[in-house]
Short mmCIF file of C-alpha atoms in Angstrom, two decimals:
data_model
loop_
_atom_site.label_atom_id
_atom_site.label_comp_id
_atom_site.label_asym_id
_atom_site.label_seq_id
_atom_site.Cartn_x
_atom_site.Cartn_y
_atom_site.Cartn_z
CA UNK Q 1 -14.79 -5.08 -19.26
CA UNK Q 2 -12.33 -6.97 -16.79
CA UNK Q 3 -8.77 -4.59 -16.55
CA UNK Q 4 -6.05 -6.23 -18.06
CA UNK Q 5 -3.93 -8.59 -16.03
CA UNK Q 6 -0.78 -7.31 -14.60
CA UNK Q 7 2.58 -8.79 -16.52
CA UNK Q 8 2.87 -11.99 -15.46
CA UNK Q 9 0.46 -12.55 -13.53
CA UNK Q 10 2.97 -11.54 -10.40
CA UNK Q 11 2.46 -8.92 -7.70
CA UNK Q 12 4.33 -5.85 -6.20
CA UNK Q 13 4.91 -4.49 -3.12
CA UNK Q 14 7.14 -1.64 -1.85
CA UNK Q 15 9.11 -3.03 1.27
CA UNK Q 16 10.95 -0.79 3.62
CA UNK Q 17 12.91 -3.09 5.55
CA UNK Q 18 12.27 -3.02 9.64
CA UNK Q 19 15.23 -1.25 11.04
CA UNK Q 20 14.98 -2.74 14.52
CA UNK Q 21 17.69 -4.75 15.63
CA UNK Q 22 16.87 -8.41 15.91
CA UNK Q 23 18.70 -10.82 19.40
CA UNK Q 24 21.24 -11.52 16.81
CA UNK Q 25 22.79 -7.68 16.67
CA UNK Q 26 21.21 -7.39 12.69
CA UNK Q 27 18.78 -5.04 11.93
CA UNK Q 28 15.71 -6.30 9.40
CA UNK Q 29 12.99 -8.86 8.86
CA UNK Q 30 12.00 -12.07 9.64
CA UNK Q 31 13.77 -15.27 8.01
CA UNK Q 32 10.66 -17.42 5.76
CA UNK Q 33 10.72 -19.04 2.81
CA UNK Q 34 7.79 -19.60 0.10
CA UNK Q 35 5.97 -22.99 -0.65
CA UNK Q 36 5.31 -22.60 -4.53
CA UNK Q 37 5.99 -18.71 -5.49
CA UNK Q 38 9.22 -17.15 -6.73
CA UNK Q 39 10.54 -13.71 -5.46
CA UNK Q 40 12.72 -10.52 -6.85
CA UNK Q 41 13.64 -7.93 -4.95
CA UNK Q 42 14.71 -4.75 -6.54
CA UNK Q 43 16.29 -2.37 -4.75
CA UNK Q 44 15.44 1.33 -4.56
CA UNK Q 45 17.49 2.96 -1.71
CA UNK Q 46 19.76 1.96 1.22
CA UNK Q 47 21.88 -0.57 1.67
CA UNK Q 48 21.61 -3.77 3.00
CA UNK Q 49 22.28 -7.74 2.85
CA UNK Q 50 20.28 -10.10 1.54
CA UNK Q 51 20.87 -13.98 3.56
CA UNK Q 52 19.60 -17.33 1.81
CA UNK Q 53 19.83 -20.87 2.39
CA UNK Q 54 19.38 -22.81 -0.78
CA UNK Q 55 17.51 -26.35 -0.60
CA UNK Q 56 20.39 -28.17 -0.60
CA UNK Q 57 21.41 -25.85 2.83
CA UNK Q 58 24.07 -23.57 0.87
CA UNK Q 59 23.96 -20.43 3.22
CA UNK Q 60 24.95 -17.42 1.27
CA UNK Q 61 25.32 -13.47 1.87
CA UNK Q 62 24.61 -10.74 -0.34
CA UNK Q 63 25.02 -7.14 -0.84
CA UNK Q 64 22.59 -5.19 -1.40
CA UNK Q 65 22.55 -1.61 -3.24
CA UNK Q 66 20.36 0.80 -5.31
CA UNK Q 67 19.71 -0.87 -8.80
CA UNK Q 68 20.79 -4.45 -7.73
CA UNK Q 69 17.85 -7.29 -9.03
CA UNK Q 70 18.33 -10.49 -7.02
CA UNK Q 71 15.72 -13.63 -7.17
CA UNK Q 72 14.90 -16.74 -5.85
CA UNK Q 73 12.91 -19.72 -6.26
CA UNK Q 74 10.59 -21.46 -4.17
CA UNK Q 75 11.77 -22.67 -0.76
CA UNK Q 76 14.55 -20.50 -0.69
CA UNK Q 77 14.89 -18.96 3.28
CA UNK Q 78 15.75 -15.87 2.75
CA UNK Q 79 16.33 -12.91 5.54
CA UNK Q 80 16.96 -9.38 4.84
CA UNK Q 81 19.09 -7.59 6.52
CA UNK Q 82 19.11 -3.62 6.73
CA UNK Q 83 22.31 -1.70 7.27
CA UNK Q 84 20.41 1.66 6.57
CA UNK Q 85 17.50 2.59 4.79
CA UNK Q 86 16.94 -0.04 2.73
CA UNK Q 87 13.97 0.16 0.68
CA UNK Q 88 12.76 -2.47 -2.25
CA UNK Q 89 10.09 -3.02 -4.86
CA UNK Q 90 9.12 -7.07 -4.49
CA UNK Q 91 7.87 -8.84 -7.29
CA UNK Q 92 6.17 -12.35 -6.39
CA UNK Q 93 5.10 -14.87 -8.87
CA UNK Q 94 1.34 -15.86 -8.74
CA UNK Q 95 0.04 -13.01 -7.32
CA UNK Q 96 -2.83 -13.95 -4.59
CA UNK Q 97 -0.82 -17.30 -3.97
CA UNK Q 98 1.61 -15.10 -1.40
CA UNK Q 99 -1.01 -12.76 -0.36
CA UNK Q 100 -3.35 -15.78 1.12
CA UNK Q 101 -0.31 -17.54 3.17
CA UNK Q 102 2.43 -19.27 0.94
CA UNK Q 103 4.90 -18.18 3.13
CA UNK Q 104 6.20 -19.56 6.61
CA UNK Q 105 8.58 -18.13 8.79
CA UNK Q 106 11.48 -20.30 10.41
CA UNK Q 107 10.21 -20.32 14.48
CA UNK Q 108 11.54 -22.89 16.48
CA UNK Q 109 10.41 -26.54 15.30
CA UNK Q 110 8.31 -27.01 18.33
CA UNK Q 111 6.12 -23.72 16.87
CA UNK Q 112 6.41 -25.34 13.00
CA UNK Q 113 4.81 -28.73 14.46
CA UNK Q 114 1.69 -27.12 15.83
CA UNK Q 115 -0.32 -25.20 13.81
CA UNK Q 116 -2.13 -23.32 16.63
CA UNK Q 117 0.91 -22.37 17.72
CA UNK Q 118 2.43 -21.11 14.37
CA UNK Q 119 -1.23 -19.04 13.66
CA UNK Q 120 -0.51 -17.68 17.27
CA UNK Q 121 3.13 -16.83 16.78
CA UNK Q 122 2.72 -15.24 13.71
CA UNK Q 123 -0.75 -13.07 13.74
CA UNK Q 124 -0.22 -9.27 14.19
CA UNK Q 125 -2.47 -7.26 15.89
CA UNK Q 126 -5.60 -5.83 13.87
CA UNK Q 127 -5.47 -2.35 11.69
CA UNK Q 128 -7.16 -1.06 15.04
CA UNK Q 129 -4.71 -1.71 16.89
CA UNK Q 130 -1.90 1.18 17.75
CA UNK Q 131 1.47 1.24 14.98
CA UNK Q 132 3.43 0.91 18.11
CA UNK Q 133 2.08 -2.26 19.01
CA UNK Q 134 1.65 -3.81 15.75
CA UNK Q 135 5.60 -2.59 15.21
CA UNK Q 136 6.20 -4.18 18.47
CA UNK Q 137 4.23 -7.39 17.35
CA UNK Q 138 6.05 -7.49 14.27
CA UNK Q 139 9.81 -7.60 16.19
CA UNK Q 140 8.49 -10.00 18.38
CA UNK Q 141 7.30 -12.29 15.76
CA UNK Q 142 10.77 -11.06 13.71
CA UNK Q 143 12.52 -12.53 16.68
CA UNK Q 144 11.05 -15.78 17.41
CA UNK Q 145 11.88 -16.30 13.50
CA UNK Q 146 15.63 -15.59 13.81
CA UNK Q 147 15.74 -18.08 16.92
CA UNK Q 148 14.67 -20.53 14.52
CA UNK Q 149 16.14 -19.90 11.54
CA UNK Q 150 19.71 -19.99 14.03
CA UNK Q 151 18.88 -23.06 15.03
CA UNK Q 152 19.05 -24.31 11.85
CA UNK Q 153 23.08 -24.25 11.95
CA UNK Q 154 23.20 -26.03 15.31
CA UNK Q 155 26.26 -24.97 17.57
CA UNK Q 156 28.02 -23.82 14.27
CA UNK Q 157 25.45 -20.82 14.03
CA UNK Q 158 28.15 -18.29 15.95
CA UNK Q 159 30.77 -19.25 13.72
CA UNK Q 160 29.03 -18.61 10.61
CA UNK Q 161 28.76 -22.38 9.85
CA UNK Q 162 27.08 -24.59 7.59
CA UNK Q 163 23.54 -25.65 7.79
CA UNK Q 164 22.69 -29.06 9.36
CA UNK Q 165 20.81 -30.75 6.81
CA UNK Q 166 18.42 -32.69 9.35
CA UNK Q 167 17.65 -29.58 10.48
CA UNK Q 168 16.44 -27.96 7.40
CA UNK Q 169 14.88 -31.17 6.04
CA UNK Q 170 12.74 -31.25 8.94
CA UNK Q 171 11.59 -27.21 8.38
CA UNK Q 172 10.63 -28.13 4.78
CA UNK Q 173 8.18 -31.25 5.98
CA UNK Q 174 6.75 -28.45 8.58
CA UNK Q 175 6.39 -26.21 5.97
CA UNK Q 176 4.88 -28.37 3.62
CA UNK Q 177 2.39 -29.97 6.04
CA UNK Q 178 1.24 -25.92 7.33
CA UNK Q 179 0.32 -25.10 4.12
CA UNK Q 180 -1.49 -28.48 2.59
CA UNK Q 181 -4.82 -27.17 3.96
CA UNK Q 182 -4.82 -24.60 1.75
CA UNK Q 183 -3.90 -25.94 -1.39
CA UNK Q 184 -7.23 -26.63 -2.72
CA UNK Q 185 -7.61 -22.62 -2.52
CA UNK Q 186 -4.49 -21.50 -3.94
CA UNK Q 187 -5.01 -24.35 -6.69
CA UNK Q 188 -8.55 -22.25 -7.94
CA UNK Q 189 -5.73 -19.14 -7.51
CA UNK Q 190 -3.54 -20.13 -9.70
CA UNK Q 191 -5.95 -21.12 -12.34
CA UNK Q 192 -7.49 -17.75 -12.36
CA UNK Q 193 -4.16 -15.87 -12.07
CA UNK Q 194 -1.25 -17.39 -13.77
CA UNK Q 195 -2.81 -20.39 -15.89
CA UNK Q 196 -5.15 -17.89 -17.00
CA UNK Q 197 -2.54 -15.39 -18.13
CA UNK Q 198 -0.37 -17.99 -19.92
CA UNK Q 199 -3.95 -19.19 -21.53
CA UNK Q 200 -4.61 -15.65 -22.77
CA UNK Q 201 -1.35 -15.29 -24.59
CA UNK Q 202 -1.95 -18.60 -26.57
CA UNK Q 203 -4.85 -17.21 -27.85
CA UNK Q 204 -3.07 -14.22 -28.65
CA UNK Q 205 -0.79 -15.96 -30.53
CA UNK Q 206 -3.15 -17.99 -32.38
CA UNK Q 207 -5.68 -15.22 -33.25
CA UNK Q 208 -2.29 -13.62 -34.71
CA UNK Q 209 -0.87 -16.54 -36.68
CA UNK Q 210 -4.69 -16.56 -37.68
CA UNK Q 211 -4.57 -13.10 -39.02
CA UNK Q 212 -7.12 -12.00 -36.85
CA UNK Q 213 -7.29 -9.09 -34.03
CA UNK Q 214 -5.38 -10.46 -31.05
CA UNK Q 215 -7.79 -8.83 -28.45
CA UNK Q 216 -5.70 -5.31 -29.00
CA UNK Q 217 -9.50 -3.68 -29.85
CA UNK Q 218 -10.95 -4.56 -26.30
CA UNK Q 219 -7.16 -3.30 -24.85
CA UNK Q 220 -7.33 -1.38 -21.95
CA UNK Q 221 -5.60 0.55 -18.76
CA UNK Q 222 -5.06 -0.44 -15.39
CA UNK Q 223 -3.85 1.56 -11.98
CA UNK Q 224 -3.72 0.11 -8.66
CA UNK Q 225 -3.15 1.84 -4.71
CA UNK Q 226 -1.78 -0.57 -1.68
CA UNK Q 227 -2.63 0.40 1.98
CA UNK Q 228 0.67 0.52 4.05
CA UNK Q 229 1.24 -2.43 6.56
CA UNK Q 230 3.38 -4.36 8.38
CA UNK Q 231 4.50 -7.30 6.57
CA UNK Q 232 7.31 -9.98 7.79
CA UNK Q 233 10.47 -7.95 6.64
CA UNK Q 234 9.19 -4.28 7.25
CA UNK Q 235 6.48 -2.16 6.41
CA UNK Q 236 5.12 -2.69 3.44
CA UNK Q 237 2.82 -1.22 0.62
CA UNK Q 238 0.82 -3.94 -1.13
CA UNK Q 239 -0.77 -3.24 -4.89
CA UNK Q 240 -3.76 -5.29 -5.53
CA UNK Q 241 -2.96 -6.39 -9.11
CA UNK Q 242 -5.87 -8.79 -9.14
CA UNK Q 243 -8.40 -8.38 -11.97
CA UNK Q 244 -11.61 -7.48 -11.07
CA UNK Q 245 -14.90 -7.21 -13.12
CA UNK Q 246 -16.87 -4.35 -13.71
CA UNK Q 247 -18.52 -4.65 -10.47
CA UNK Q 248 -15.48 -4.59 -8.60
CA UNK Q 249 -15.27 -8.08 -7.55
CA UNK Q 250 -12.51 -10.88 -7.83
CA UNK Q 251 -12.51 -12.73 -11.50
#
């Protein structure tokens, strides 16, 4: 028996947002935006700021405190920003989709046009490796972001701004064009994640308006762990919410 699919076919993670202080003076992660998933973030502790810039470049600031729910859809940038301890749980739609690389972080446009040079910029070192060099890494790479993501308001970005349009236009065709090579995988994703999950409640429904069982005989229970790493905005605990058959592997 497969365990039951997650709600929504979305993931969770438990962020603690990196505390180090970016070349900017703000503590937090790195500035990237999603191709084709939506985010929450709920917050659990600490306090914070969470930055966007819409698609039509509307840069926006917002506060961030225990209880607050704040989301966002696809090819929102968004940054956050930690003014101490701020911790989240981060719901993504499609789960797998974000996992295997719809996101991409806002380097400098000369990184963005080169996709060796993006893989480069934004690879951390291995589990093997030390958590003082992978934290290190993960500032580095944090920091290359924010130069980029500054760039996008041109000599306005001191004075808080707005966002030059050209600017951002051009970091959404680099965005698109990093990620086309995977869309053939992500496409198999999504039809074995979400499509499947919207699927399965159809035939709820009919078996229901049917009068017949709606699968609640062959219900069952689900628990997941997550391994602690370092993700793009801080260290982070992923939960594998895939379903897996009863030999352990991916539906």
């Amino acid at each position: 028996m497969t365990r039951p699919a997650f709600p929504g076919a979305t993931s969770i993670s438990a962020l603690a947002v990196y505390d180090g202080v970016a070349p900017d003076g703000l503590a937090g992660g790195a500035p990237h935006l999603h191709t084709v998933s939506a985010e929450a973030y709920l917050v659990v502790a600490g306090h914070g700021r969470l930055h966007t810039i819409d698609g039509a470049g509307t840069f926006a600031e917002r506060p961030l405190a225990p209880g607050d729910l704040v989301w966002f859809a696809p090819g929102v940038i968004h940054r956050a920003v930690n003014d101490g301890g701020l911790a989240v749980r981060v719901i993504m739609q499609n789960a797998g989709l974000p996992e295997a690389g719809d996101a991409v972080m806002t380097f400098p446009d000369d990184v963005l046009a080169d996709p060796g040079r993006y893989a480069d910029a934004a690879e951390l070192p291995g589990p093997d490796a030390s958590d003082v060099d992978r934290l290190a890494a993960a500032h580095a790479r944090r920091d290359l972001a924010v130069e980029g993501y500054l760039a996008l308001f041109g000599d306005a970005a001191e004075d808080g701004g707005a966002v030059d349009r050209g600017r951002l236009a051009r970091l959404h065709a680099r965005a698109a064009a990093l990620v086309r090579p995977r869309v053939p995988e992500w496409r198999d994703r999504w039809r074995d994640g979400a499509v499947a999950a919207a699927l399965e409640t159809g035939e709820r429904l009919d078996a229901l308006d049917a009068g017949r069982d709606a699968g609640m005989g062959a219900a069952g229970v689900a628990e997941a762990s997550g391994a602690p790493d370092f993700g793009m905005c801080g260290r982070l605990r992923r939960y594998d919410t895939t379903r897996l058959d009863p030999t352990g592997g991916d539906r």
